[in-house]
PDB file of C-alpha atoms in Angstrom:
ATOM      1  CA  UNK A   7      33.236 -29.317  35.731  1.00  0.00           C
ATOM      2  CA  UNK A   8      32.439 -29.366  38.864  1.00  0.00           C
ATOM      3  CA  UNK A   9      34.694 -28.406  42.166  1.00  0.00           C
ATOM      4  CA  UNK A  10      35.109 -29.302  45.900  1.00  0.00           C
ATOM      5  CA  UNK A  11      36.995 -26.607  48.052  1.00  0.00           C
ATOM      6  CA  UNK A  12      38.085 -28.398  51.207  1.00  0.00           C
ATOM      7  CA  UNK A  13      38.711 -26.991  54.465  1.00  0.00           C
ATOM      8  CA  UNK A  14      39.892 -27.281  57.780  1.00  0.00           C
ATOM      9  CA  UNK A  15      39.468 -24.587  60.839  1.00  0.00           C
ATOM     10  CA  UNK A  16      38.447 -22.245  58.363  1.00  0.00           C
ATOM     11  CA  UNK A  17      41.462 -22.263  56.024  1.00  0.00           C
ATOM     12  CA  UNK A  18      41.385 -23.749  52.592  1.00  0.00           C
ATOM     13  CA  UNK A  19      43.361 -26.657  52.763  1.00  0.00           C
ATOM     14  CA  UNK A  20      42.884 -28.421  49.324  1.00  0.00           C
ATOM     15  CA  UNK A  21      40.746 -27.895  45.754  1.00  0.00           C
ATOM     16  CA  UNK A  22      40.098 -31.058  43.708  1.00  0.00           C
ATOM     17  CA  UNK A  23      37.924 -31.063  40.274  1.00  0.00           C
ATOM     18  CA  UNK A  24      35.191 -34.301  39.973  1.00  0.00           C
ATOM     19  CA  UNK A  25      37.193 -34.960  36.611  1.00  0.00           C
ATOM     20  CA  UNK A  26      36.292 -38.913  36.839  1.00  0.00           C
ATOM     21  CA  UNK A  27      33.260 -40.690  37.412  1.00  0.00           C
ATOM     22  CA  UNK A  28      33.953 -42.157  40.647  1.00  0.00           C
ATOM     23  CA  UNK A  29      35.786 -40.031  43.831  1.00  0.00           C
ATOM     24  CA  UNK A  30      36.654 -41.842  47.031  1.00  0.00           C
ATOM     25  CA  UNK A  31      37.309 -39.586  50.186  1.00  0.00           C
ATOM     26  CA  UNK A  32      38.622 -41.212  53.502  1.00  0.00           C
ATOM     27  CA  UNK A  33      41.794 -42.243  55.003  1.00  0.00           C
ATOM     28  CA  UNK A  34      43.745 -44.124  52.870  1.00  0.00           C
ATOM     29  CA  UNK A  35      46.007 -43.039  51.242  1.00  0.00           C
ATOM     30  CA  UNK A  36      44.699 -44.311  47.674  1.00  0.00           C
ATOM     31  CA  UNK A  37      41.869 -42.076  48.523  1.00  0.00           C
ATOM     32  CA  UNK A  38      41.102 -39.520  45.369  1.00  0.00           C
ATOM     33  CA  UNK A  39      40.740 -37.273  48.504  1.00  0.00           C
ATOM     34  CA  UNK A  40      42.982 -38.689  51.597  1.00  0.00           C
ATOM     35  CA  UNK A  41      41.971 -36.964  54.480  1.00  0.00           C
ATOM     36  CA  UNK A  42      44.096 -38.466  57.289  1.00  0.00           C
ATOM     37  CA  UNK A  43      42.286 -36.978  60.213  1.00  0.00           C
ATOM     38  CA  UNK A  44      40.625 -38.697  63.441  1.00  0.00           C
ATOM     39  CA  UNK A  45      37.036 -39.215  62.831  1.00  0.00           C
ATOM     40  CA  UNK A  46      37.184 -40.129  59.029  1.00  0.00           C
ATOM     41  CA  UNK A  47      36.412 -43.701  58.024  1.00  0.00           C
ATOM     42  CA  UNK A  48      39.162 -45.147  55.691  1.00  0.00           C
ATOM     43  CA  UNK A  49      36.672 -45.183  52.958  1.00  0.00           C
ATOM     44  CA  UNK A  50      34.641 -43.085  54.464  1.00  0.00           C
ATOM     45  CA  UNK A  51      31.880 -41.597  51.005  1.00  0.00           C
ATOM     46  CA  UNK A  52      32.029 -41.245  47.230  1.00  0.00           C
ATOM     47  CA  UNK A  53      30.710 -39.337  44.835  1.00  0.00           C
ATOM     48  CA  UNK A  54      29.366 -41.113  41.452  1.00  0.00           C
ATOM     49  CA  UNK A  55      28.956 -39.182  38.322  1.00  0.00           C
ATOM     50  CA  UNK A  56      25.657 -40.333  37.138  1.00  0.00           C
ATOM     51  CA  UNK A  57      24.424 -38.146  33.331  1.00  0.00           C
ATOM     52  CA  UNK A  58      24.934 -34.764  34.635  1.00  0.00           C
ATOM     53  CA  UNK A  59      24.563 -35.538  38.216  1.00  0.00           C
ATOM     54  CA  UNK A  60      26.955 -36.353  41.366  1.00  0.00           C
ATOM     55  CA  UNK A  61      25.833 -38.195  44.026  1.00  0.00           C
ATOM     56  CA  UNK A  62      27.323 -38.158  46.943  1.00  0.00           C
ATOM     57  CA  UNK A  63      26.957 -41.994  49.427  1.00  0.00           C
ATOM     58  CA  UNK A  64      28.063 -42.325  52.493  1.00  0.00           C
ATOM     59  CA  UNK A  65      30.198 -45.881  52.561  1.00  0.00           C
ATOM     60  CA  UNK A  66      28.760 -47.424  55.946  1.00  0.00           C
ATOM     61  CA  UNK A  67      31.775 -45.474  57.936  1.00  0.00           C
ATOM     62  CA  UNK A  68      32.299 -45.102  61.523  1.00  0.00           C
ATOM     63  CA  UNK A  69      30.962 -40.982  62.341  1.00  0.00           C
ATOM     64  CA  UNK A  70      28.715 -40.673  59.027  1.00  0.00           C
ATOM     65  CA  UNK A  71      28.561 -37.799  56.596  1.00  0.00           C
ATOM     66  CA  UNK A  72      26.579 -34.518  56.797  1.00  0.00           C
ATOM     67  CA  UNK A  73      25.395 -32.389  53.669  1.00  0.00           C
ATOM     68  CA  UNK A  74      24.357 -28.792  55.514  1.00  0.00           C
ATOM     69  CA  UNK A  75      24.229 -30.293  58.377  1.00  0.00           C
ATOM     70  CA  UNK A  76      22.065 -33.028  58.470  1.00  0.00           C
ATOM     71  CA  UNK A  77      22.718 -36.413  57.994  1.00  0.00           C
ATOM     72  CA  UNK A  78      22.780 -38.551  54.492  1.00  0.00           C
ATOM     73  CA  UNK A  79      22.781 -42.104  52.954  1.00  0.00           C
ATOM     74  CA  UNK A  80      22.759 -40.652  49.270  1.00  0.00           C
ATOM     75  CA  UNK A  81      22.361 -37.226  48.102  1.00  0.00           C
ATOM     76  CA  UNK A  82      22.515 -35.157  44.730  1.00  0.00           C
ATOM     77  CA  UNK A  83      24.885 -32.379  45.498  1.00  0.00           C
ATOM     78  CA  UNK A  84      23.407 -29.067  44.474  1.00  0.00           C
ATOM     79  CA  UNK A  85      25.663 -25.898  43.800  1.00  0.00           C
ATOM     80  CA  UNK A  86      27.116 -24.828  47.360  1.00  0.00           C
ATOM     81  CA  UNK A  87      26.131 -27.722  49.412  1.00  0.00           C
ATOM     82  CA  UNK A  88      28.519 -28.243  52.129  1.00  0.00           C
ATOM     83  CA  UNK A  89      29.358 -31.815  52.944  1.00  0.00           C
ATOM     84  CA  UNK A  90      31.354 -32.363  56.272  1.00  0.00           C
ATOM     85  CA  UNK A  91      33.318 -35.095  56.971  1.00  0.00           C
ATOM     86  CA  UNK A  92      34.477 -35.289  60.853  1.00  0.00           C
ATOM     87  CA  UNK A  93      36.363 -31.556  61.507  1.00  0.00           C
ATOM     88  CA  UNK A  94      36.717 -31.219  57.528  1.00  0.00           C
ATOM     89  CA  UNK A  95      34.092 -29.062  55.430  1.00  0.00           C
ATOM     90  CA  UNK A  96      33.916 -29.631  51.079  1.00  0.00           C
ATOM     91  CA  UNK A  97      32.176 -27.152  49.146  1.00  0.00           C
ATOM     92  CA  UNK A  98      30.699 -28.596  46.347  1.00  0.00           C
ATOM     93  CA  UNK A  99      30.489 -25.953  43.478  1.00  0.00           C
ATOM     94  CA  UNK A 100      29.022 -26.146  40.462  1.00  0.00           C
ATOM     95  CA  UNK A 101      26.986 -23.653  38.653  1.00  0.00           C
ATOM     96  CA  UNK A 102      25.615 -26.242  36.100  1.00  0.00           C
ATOM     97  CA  UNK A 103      23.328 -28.308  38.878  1.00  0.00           C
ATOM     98  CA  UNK A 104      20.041 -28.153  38.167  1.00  0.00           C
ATOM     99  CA  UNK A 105      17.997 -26.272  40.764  1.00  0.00           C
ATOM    100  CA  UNK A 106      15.514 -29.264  41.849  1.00  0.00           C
ATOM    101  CA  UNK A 107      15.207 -32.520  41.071  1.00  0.00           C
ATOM    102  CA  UNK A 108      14.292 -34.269  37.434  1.00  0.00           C
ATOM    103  CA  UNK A 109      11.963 -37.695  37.283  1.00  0.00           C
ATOM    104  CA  UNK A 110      15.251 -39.064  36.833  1.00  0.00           C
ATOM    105  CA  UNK A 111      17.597 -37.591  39.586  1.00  0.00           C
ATOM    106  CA  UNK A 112      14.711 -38.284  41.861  1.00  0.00           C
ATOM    107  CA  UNK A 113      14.632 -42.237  40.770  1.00  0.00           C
ATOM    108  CA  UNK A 114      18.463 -42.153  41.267  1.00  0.00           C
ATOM    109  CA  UNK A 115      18.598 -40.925  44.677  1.00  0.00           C
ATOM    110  CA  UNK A 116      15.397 -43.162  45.436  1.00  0.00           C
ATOM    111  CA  UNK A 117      17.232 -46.477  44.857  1.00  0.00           C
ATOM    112  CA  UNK A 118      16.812 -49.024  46.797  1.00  0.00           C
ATOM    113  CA  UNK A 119      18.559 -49.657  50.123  1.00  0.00           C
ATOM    114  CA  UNK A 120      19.327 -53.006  51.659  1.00  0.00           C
ATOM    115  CA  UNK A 121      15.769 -54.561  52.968  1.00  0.00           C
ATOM    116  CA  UNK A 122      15.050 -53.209  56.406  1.00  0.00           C
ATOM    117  CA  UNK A 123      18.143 -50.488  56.141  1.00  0.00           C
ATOM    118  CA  UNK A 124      17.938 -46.757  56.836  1.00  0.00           C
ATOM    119  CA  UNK A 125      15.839 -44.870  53.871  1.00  0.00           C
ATOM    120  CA  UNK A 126      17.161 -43.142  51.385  1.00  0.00           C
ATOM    121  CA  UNK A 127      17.785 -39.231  52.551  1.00  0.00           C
ATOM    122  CA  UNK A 128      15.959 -36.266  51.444  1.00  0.00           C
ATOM    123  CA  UNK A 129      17.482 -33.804  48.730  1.00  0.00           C
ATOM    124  CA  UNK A 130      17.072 -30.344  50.055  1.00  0.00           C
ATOM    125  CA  UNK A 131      13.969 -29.248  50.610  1.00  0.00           C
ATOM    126  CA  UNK A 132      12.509 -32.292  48.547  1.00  0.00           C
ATOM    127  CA  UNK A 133      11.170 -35.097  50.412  1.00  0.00           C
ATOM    128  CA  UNK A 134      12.116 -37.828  47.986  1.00  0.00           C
ATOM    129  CA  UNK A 135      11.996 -40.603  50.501  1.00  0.00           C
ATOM    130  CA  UNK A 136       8.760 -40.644  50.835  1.00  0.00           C
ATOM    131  CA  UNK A 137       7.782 -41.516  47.109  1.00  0.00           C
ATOM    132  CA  UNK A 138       5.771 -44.769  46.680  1.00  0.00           C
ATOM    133  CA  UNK A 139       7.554 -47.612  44.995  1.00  0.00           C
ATOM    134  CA  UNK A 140       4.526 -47.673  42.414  1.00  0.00           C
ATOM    135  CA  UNK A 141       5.214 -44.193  41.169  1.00  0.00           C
ATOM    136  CA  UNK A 142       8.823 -45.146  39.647  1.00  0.00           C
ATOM    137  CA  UNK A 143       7.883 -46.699  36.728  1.00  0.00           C
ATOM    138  CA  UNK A 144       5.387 -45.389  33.446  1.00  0.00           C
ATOM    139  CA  UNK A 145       2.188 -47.296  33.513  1.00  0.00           C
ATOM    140  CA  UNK A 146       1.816 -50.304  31.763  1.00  0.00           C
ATOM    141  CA  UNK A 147       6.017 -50.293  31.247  1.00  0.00           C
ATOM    142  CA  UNK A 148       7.506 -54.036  31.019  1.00  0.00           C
ATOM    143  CA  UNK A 149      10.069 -54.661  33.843  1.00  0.00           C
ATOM    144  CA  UNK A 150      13.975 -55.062  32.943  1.00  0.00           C
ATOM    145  CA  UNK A 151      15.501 -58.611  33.506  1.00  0.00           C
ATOM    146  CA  UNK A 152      19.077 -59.249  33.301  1.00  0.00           C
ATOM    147  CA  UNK A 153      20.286 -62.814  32.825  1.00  0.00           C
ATOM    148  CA  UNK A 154      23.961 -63.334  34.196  1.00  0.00           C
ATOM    149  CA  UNK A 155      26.065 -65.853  32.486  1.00  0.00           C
ATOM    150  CA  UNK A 156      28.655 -67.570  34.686  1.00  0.00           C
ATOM    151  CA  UNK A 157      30.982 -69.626  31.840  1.00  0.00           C
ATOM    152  CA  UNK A 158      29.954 -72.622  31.168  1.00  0.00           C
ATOM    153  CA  UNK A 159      27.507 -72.646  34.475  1.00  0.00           C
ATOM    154  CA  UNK A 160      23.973 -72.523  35.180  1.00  0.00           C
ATOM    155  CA  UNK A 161      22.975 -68.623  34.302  1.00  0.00           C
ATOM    156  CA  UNK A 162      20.905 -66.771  37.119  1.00  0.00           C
ATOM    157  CA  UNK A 163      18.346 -64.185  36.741  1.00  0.00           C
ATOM    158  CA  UNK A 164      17.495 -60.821  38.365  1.00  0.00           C
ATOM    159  CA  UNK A 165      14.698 -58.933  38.073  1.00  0.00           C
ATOM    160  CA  UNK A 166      15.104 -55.001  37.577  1.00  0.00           C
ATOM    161  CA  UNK A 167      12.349 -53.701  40.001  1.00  0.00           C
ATOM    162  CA  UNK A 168      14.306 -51.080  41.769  1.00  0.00           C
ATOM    163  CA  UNK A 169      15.324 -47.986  39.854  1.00  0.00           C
ATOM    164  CA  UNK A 170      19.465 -48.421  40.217  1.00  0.00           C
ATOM    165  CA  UNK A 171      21.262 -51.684  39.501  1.00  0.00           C
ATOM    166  CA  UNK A 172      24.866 -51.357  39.627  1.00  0.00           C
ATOM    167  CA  UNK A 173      27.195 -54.149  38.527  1.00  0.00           C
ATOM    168  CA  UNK A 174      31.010 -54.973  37.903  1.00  0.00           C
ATOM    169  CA  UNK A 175      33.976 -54.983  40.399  1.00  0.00           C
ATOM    170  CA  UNK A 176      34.299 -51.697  42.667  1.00  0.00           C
ATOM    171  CA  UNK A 177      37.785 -50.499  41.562  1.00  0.00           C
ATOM    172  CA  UNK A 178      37.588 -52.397  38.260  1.00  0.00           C
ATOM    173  CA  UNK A 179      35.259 -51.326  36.008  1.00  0.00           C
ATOM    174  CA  UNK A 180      31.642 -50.993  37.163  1.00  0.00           C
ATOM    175  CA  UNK A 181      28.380 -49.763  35.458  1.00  0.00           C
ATOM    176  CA  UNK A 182      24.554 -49.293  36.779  1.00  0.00           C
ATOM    177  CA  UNK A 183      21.403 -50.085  34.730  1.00  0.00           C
ATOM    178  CA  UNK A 184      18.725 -47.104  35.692  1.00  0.00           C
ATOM    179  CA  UNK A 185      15.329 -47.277  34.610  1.00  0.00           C
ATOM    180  CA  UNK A 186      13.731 -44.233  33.013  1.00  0.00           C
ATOM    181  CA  UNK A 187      10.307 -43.551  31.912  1.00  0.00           C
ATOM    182  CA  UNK A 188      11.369 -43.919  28.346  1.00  0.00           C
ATOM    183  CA  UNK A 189      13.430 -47.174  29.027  1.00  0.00           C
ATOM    184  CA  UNK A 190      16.515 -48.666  30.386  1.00  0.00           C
ATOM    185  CA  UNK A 191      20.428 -47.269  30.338  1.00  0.00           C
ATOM    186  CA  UNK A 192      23.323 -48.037  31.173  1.00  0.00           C
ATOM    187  CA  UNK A 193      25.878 -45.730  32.633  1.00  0.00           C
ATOM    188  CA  UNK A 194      29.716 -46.259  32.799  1.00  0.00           C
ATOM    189  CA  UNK A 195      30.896 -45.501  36.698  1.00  0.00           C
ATOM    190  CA  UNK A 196      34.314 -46.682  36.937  1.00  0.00           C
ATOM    191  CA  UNK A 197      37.483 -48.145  35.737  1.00  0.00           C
ATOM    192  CA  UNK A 198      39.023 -47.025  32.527  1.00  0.00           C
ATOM    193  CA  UNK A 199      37.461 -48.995  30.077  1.00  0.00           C
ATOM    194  CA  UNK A 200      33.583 -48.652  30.056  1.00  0.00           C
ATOM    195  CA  UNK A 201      31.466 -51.276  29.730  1.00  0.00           C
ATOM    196  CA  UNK A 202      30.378 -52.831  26.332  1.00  0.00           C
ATOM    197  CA  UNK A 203      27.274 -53.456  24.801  1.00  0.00           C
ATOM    198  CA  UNK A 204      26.861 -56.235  21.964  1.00  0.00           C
ATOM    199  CA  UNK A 205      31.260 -55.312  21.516  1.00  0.00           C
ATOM    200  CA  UNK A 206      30.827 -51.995  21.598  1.00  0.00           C
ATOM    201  CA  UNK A 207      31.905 -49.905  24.336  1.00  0.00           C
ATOM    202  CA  UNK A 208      29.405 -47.606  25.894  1.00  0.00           C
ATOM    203  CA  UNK A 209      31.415 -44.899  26.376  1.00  0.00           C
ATOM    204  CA  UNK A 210      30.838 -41.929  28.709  1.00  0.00           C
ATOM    205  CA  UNK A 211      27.189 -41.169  28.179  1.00  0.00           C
ATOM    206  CA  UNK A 212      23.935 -43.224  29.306  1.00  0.00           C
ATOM    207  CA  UNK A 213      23.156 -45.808  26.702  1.00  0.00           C
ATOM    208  CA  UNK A 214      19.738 -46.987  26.007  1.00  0.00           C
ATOM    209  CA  UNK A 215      19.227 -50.720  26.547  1.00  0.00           C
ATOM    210  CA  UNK A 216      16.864 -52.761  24.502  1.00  0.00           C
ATOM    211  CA  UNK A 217      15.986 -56.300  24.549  1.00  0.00           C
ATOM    212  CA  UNK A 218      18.522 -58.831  23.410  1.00  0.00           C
ATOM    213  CA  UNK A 219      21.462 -56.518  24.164  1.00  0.00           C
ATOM    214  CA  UNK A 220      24.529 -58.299  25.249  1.00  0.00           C
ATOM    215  CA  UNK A 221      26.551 -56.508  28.403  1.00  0.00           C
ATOM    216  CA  UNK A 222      30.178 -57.078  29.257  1.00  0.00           C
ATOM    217  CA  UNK A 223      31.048 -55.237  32.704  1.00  0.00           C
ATOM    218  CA  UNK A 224      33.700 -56.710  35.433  1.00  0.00           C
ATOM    219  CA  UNK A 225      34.288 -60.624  34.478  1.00  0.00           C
ATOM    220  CA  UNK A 226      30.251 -60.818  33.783  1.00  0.00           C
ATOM    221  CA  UNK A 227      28.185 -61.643  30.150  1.00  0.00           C
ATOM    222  CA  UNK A 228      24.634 -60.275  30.961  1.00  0.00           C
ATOM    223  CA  UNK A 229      21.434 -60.309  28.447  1.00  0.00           C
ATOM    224  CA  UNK A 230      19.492 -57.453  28.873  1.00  0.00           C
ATOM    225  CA  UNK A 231      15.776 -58.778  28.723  1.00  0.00           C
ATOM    226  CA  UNK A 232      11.751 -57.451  28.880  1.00  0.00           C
ATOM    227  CA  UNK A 233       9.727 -59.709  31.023  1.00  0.00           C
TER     228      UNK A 233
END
């Protein structure tokens, strides 16, 4: 499991274990990690458990966040990064991490930002940003589609072309659809419950998707489709 040691002016001022899939640091005081300091944003980053990942996003705040001192958007912590948050350091430790990105921790960290926002940062001393759009998905693969069901409304579509869907309600339950070059799965992020998949609940694993499949996640129906 892995750890974060916090500190402050050099001293150790806290240890916390990434025991859940999502953990908020900031200011408030709901905060998995409050840090109630000047500079820090009151939600400030998080760090999603992805598979056997954590990736660390900074939440739009106010001073940004820094992984070994440089500036991030999203990052996959490695063993002994440092992430520093205003006058506060958090040594991420875990001997587990795999040295160097997979195909699929480099699709993760490549998802999609808002059009015309900042690009997605580098991982180390791997340049993921710069990897074409083209390259994300096997050759000849049929694109995801998920069809959203609104009760008895008219049902809207959305197409899966970037790597990372999340959906659900932040702080509710909340579950991202990643494509793969083997296929589509579906990840459980937050809330107690996970998400289910034609009843059945995903659990705590990535769960392949195929066509048909019926998603429950937040107050949403989806149909997983092939286009």
């Amino acid at each position: 499991m892995a750890k974060l040691i916090v500190s402050q002016n050099g001293e150790v001022i806290d240890n916390r274990f990434l025991d859940a899939p999502s953990f908020t640091v900031g200011s408030r005081p709901d905060s998995d990690l409050c840090l109630a300091v000047q500079g820090v944003s009151r939600s400030h980053a998080r760090i999603t458990s992805v598979g056997n990942d954590d990736i660390l996003e900074d939440l739009d705040s106010t001073n940004g966040t820094l992984v070994n001192g440089q500036p991030v958007t999203r990052h996959i912590l490695q063993n002994d990064d440092v992430i520093e948050i205003a006058d506060v350091q958090i040594r991420y430790r875990n001997h587990k991490a795999i040295d160097g990105p997979s195909f699929d921790r480099t699709m993760i960290i490549q998802a999609s930002a808002p059009e015309g926002g900042a690009p997605a940062q580098p991982v180390g001393a791997y340049a993921l940003a710069t990897a074409k759009k083209e390259h994300r998905f096997r050759a000849g693969a049929r694109m995801g589609l998920i069809r959203v069901f609104n009760g008895g409304g008219p049902s809207k579509e959305i197409e899966l072309s970037r790597v990372l869907h999340t959906f659900g309600i932040p702080g509710k339950q909340v579950a991202v659809i990643n494509a793969r070059p083997h296929g589509y799965f579906i990840t459980h992020v937050e809330g107690k419950k996970p998400a289910r998949v034609n009843g059945k609940s995903i659990g705590l694993q990535p769960h392949p998707l195929t066509p048909n499949d019926v998603i429950e996640v937040g107050d949403e129906k989806l149909l997983f489709l092939l286009k």
